[in-house]
PDB file of C-alpha atoms and ligand atoms in Angstrom:
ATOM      1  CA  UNK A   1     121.102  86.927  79.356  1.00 41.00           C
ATOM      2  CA  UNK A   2     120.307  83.782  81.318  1.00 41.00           C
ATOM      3  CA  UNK A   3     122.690  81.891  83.860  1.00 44.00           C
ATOM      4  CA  UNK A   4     121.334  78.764  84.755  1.00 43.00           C
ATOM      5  CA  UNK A   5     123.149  76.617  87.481  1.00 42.00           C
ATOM      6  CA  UNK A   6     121.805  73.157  88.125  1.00 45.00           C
ATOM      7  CA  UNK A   7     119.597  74.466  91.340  1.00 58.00           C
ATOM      8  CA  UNK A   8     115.816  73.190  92.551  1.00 71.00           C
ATOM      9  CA  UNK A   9     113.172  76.002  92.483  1.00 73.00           C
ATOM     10  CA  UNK A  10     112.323  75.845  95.736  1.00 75.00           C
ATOM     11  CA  UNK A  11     108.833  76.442  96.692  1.00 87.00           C
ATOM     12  CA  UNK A  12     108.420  78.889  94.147  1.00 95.00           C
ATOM     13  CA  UNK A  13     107.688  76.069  91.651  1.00 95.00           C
ATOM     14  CA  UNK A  14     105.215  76.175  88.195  1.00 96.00           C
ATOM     15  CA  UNK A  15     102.447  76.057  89.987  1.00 95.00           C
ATOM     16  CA  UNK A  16     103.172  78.390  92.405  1.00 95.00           C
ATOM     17  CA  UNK A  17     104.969  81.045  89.962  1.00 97.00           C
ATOM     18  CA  UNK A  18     101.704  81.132  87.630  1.00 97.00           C
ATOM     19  CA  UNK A  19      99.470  82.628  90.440  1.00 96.00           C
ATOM     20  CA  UNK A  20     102.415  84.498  92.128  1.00 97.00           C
ATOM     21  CA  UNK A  21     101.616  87.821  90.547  1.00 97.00           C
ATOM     22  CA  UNK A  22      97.533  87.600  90.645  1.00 97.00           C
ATOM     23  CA  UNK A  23      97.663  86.151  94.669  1.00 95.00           C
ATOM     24  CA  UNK A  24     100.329  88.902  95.314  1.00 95.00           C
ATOM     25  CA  UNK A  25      97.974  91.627  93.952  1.00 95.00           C
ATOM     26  CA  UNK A  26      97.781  93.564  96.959  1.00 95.00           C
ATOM     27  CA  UNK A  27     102.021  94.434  96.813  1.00 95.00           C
ATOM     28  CA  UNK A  28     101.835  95.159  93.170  1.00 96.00           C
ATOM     29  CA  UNK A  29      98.678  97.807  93.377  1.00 96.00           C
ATOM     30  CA  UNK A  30     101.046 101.381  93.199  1.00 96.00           C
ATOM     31  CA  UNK A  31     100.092 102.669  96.579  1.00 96.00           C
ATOM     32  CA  UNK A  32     102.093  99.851  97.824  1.00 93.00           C
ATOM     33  CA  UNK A  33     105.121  99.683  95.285  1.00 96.00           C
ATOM     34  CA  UNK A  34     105.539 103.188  94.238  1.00 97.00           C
ATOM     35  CA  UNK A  35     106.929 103.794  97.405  1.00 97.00           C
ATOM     36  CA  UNK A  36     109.155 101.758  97.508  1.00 97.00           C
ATOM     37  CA  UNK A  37     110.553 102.025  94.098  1.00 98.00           C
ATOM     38  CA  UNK A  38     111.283 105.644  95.078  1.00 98.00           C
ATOM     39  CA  UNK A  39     113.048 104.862  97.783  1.00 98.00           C
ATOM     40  CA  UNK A  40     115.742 101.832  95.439  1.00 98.00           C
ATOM     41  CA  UNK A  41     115.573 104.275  92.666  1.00 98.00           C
ATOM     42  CA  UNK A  42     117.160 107.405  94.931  1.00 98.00           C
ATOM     43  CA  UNK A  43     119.474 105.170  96.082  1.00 98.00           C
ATOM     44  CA  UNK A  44     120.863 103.267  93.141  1.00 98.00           C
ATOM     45  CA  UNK A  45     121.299 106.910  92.119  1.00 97.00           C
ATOM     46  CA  UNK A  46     123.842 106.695  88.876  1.00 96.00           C
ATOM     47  CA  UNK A  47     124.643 103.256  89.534  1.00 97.00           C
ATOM     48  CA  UNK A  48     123.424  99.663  89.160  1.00 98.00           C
ATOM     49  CA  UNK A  49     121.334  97.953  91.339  1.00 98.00           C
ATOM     50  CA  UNK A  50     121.170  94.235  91.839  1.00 98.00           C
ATOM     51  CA  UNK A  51     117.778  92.472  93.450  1.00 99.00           C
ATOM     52  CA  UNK A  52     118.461  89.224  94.977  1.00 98.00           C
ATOM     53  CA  UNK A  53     115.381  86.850  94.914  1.00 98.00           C
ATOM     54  CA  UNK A  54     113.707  89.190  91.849  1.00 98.00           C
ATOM     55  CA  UNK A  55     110.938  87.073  91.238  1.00 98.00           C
ATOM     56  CA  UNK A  56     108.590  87.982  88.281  1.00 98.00           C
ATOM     57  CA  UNK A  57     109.825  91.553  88.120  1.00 98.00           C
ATOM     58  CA  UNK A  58     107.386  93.145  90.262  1.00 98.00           C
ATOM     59  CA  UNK A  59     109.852  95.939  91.625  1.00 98.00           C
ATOM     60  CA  UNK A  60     112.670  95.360  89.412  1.00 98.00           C
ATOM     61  CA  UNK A  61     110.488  96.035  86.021  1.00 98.00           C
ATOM     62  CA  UNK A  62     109.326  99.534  87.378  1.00 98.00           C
ATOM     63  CA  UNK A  63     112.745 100.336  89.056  1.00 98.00           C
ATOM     64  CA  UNK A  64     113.927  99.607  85.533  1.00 98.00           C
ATOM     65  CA  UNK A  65     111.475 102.070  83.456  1.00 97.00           C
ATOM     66  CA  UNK A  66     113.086 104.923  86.354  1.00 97.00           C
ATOM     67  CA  UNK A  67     116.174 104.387  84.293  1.00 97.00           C
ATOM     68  CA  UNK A  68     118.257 101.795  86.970  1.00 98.00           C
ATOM     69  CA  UNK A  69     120.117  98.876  85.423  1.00 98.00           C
ATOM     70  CA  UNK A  70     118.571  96.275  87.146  1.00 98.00           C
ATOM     71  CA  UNK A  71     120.096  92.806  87.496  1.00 98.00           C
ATOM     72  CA  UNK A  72     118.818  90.079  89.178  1.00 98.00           C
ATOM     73  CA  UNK A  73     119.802  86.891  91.190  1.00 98.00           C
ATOM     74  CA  UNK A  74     117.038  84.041  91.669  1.00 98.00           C
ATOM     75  CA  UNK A  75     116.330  80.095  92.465  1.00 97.00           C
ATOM     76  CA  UNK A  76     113.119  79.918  90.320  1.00 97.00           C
ATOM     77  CA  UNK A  77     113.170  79.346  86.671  1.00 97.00           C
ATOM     78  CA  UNK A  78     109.401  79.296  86.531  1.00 97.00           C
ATOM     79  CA  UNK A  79     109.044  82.938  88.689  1.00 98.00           C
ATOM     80  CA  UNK A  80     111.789  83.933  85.722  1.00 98.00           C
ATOM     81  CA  UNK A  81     109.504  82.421  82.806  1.00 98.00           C
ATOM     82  CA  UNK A  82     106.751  84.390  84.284  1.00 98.00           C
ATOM     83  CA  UNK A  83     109.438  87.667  84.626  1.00 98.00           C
ATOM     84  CA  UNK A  84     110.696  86.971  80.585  1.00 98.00           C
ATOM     85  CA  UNK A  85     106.491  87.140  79.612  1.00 98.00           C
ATOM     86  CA  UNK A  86     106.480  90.835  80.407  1.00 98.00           C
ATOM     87  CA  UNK A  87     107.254  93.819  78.333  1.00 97.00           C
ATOM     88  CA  UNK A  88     110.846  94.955  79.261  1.00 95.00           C
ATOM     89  CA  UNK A  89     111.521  91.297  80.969  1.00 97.00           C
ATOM     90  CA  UNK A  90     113.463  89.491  77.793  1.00 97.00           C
ATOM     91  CA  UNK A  91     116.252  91.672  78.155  1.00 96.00           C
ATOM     92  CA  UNK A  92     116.698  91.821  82.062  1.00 98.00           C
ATOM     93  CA  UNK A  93     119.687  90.044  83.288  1.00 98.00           C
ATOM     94  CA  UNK A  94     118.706  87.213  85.596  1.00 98.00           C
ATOM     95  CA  UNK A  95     121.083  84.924  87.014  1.00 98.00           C
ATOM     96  CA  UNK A  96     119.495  81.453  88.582  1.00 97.00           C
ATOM     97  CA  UNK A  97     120.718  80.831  91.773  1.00 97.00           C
ATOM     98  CA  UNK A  98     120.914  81.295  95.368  1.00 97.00           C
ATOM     99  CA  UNK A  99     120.803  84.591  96.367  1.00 98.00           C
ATOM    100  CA  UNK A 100     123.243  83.154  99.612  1.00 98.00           C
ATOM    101  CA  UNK A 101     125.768  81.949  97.232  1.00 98.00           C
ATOM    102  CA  UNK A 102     125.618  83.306  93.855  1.00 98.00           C
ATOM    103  CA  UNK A 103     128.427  85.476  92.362  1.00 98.00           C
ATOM    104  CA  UNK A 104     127.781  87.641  89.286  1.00 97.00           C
ATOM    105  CA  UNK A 105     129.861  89.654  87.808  1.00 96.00           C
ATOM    106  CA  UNK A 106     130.669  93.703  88.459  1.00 96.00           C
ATOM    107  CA  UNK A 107     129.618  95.544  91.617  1.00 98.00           C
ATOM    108  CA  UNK A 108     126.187  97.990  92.025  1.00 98.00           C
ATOM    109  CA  UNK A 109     125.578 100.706  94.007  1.00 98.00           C
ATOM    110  CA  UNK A 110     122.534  99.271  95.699  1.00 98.00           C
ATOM    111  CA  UNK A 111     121.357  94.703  96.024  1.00 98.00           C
ATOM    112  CA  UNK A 112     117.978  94.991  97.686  1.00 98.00           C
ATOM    113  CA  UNK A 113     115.931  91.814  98.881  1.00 98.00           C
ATOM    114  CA  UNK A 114     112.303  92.767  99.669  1.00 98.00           C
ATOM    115  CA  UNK A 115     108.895  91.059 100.626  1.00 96.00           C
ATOM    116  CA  UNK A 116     109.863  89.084 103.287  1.00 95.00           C
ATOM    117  CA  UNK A 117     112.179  87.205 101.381  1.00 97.00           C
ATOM    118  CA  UNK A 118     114.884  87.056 103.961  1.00 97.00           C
ATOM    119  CA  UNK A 119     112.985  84.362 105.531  1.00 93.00           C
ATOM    120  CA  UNK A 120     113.111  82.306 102.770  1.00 95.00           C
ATOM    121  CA  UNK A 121     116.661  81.034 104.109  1.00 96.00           C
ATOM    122  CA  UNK A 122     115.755  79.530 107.521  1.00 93.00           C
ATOM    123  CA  UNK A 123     119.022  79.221 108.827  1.00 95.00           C
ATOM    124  CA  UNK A 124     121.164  82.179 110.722  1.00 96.00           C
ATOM    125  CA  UNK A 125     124.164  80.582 108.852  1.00 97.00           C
ATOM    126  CA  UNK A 126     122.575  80.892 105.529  1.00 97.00           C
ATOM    127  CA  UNK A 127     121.111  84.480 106.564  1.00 97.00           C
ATOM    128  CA  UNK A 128     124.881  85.381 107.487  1.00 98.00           C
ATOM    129  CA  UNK A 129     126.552  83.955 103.999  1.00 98.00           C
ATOM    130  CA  UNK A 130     123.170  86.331 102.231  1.00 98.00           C
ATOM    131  CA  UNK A 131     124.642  89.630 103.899  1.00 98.00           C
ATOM    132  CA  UNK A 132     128.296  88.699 102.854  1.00 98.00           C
ATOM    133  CA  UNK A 133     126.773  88.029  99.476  1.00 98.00           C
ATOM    134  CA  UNK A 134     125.688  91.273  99.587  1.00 98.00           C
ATOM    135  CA  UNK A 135     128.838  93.176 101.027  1.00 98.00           C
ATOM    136  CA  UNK A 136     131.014  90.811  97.847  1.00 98.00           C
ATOM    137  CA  UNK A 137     128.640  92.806  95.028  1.00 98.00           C
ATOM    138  CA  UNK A 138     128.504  96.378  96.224  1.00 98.00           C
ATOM    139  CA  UNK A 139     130.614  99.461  95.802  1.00 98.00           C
ATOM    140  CA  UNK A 140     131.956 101.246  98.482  1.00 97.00           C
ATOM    141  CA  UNK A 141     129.217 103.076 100.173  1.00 97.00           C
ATOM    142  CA  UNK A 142     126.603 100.955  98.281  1.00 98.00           C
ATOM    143  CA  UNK A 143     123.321 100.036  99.876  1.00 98.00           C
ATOM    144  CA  UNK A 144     121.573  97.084 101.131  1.00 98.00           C
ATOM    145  CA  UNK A 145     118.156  97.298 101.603  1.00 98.00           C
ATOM    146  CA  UNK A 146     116.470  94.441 103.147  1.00 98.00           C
ATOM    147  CA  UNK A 147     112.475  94.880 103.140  1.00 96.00           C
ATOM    148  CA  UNK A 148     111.095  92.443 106.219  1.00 94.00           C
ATOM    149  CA  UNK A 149     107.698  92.527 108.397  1.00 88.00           C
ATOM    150  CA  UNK A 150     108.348  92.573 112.373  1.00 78.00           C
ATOM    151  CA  UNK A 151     106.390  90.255 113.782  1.00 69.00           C
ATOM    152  CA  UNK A 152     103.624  91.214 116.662  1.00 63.00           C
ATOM    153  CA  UNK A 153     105.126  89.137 118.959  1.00 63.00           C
ATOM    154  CA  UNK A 154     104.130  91.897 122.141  1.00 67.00           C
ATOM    155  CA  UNK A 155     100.253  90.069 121.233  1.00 70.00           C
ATOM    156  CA  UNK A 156     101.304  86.314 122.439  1.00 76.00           C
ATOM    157  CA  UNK A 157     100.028  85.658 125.343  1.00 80.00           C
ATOM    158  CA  UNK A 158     102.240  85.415 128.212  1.00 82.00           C
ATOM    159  CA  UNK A 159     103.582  81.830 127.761  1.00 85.00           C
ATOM    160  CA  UNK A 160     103.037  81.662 123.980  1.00 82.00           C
ATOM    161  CA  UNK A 161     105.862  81.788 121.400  1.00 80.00           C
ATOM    162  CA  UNK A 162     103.424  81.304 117.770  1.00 80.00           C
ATOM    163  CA  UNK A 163      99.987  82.045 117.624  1.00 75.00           C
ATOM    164  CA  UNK A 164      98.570  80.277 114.520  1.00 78.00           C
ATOM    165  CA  UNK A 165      97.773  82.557 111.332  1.00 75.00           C
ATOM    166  CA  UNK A 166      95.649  81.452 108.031  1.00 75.00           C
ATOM    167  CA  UNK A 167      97.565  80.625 105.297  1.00 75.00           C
ATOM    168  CA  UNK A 168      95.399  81.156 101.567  1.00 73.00           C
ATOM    169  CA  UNK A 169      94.323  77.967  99.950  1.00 71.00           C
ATOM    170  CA  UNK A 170      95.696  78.542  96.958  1.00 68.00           C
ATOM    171  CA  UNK A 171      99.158  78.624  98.649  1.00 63.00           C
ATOM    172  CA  UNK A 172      98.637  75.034  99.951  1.00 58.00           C
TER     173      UNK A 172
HETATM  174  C1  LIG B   1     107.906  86.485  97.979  1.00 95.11           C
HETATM  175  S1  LIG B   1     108.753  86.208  96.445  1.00 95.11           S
HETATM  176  C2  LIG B   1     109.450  87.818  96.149  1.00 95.11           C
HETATM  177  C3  LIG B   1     109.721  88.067  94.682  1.00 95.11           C
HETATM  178  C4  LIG B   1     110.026  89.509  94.325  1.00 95.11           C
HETATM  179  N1  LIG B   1     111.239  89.959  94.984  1.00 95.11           N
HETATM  180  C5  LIG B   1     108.875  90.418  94.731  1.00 95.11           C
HETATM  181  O1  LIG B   1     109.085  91.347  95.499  1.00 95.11           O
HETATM  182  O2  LIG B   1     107.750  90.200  94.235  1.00 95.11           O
HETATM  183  C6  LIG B   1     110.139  85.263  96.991  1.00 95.11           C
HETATM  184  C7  LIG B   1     111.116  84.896  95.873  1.00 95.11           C
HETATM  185  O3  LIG B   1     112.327  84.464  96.464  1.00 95.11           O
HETATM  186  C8  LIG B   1     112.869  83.423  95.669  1.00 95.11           C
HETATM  187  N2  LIG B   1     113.842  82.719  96.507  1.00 95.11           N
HETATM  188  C9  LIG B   1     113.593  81.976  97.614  1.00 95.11           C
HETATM  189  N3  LIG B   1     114.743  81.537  98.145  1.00 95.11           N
HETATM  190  C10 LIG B   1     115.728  82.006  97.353  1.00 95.11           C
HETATM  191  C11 LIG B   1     117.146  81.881  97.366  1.00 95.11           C
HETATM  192  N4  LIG B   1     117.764  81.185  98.327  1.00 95.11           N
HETATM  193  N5  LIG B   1     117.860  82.490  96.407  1.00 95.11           N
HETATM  194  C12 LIG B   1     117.240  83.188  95.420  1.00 95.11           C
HETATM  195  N6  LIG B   1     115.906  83.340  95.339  1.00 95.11           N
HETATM  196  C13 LIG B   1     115.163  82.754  96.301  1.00 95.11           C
HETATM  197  C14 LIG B   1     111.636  82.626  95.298  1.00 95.11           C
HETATM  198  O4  LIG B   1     111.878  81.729  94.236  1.00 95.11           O
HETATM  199  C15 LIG B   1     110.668  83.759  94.958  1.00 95.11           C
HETATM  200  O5  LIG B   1     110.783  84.165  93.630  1.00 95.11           O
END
């Protein structure tokens, strides 16, 4: 089942999306998604679990095999080409869309929006309307789970608000 609403990509375009999985290699090796797919499958426990900004399936394919009805929200259509190439990704219900925004149908125990992905809307406002998104799909006494890195901002120097960081060229 496909949705598709008449929305850009974003960065995450062709390009990008082709090289996604092999340049994100480090967050799909087990030690570092196992984890975590323990933690989204206790708590979707019985119920269904959305995952906004799903990507090519990296959690939501092995939160799937677990046995959680996975359904997913997302602006690419080329990170969901990549997502329909793998086994078990045909039948995964993938709406296109922003995850701020977009309504789908039915409620879930437990939306989740990992790796960083918060970030990807750069405005409070637009981080706000995400959450509410969130609160519209879930049951009472659901779960969000929002997976973000803390930044190390106690290392700027006194003065400083960004210190620089290297960016892979293949992201460029
Ligand atoms: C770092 S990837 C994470 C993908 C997947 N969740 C994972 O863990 O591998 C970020 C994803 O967020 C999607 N994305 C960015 N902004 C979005 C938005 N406003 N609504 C839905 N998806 C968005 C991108 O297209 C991309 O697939």
């Amino acid at each position: 089942m496909l949705k598709t609403e008449n929305v850009s990509c974003g960065l995450f375009n062709e390009r990008i999306a082709k090289r996604y999985d092999e340049a994100s290699k480090a967050m799909f090796d087990r030690s570092a998604l196992e984890p975590a797919v323990d933690i989204l499958c206790e708590l979707a426990g019985n119920g269904r679990a959305l995952e906004f900004a799903i990507g090519t399936g990296r959690v939501a394919l092995p939160l799937h095999a677990r046995g959680v009805d996975v359904h997913g929200i997302e602006l690419s259509q080329p990170m969901v080409d990549q997502l329909r190439a793998k086994d078990g990704g045909q039948q995964m219900p993938v709406t296109i869309g922003d995850m701020a925004t977009t309504h789908i149908d039915g409620t879930f125990n437990l939306v989740f929006l990992v790796y960083n992905t918060i970030s990807n809307l750069v405005t409070q406002d637009e981080q706000v309307q995400c959450f509410c998104n969130a609160a519209d799909h879930l049951e009472s006494g659901g779960y969000f789970v929002v997976e973000d890195t803390i930044p190390s901002l106690h290392k700027l120097p006194a003065g400083e608000s960004f210190c620089a960081f290297d960016v892979p060229p293949s992201w460029i």
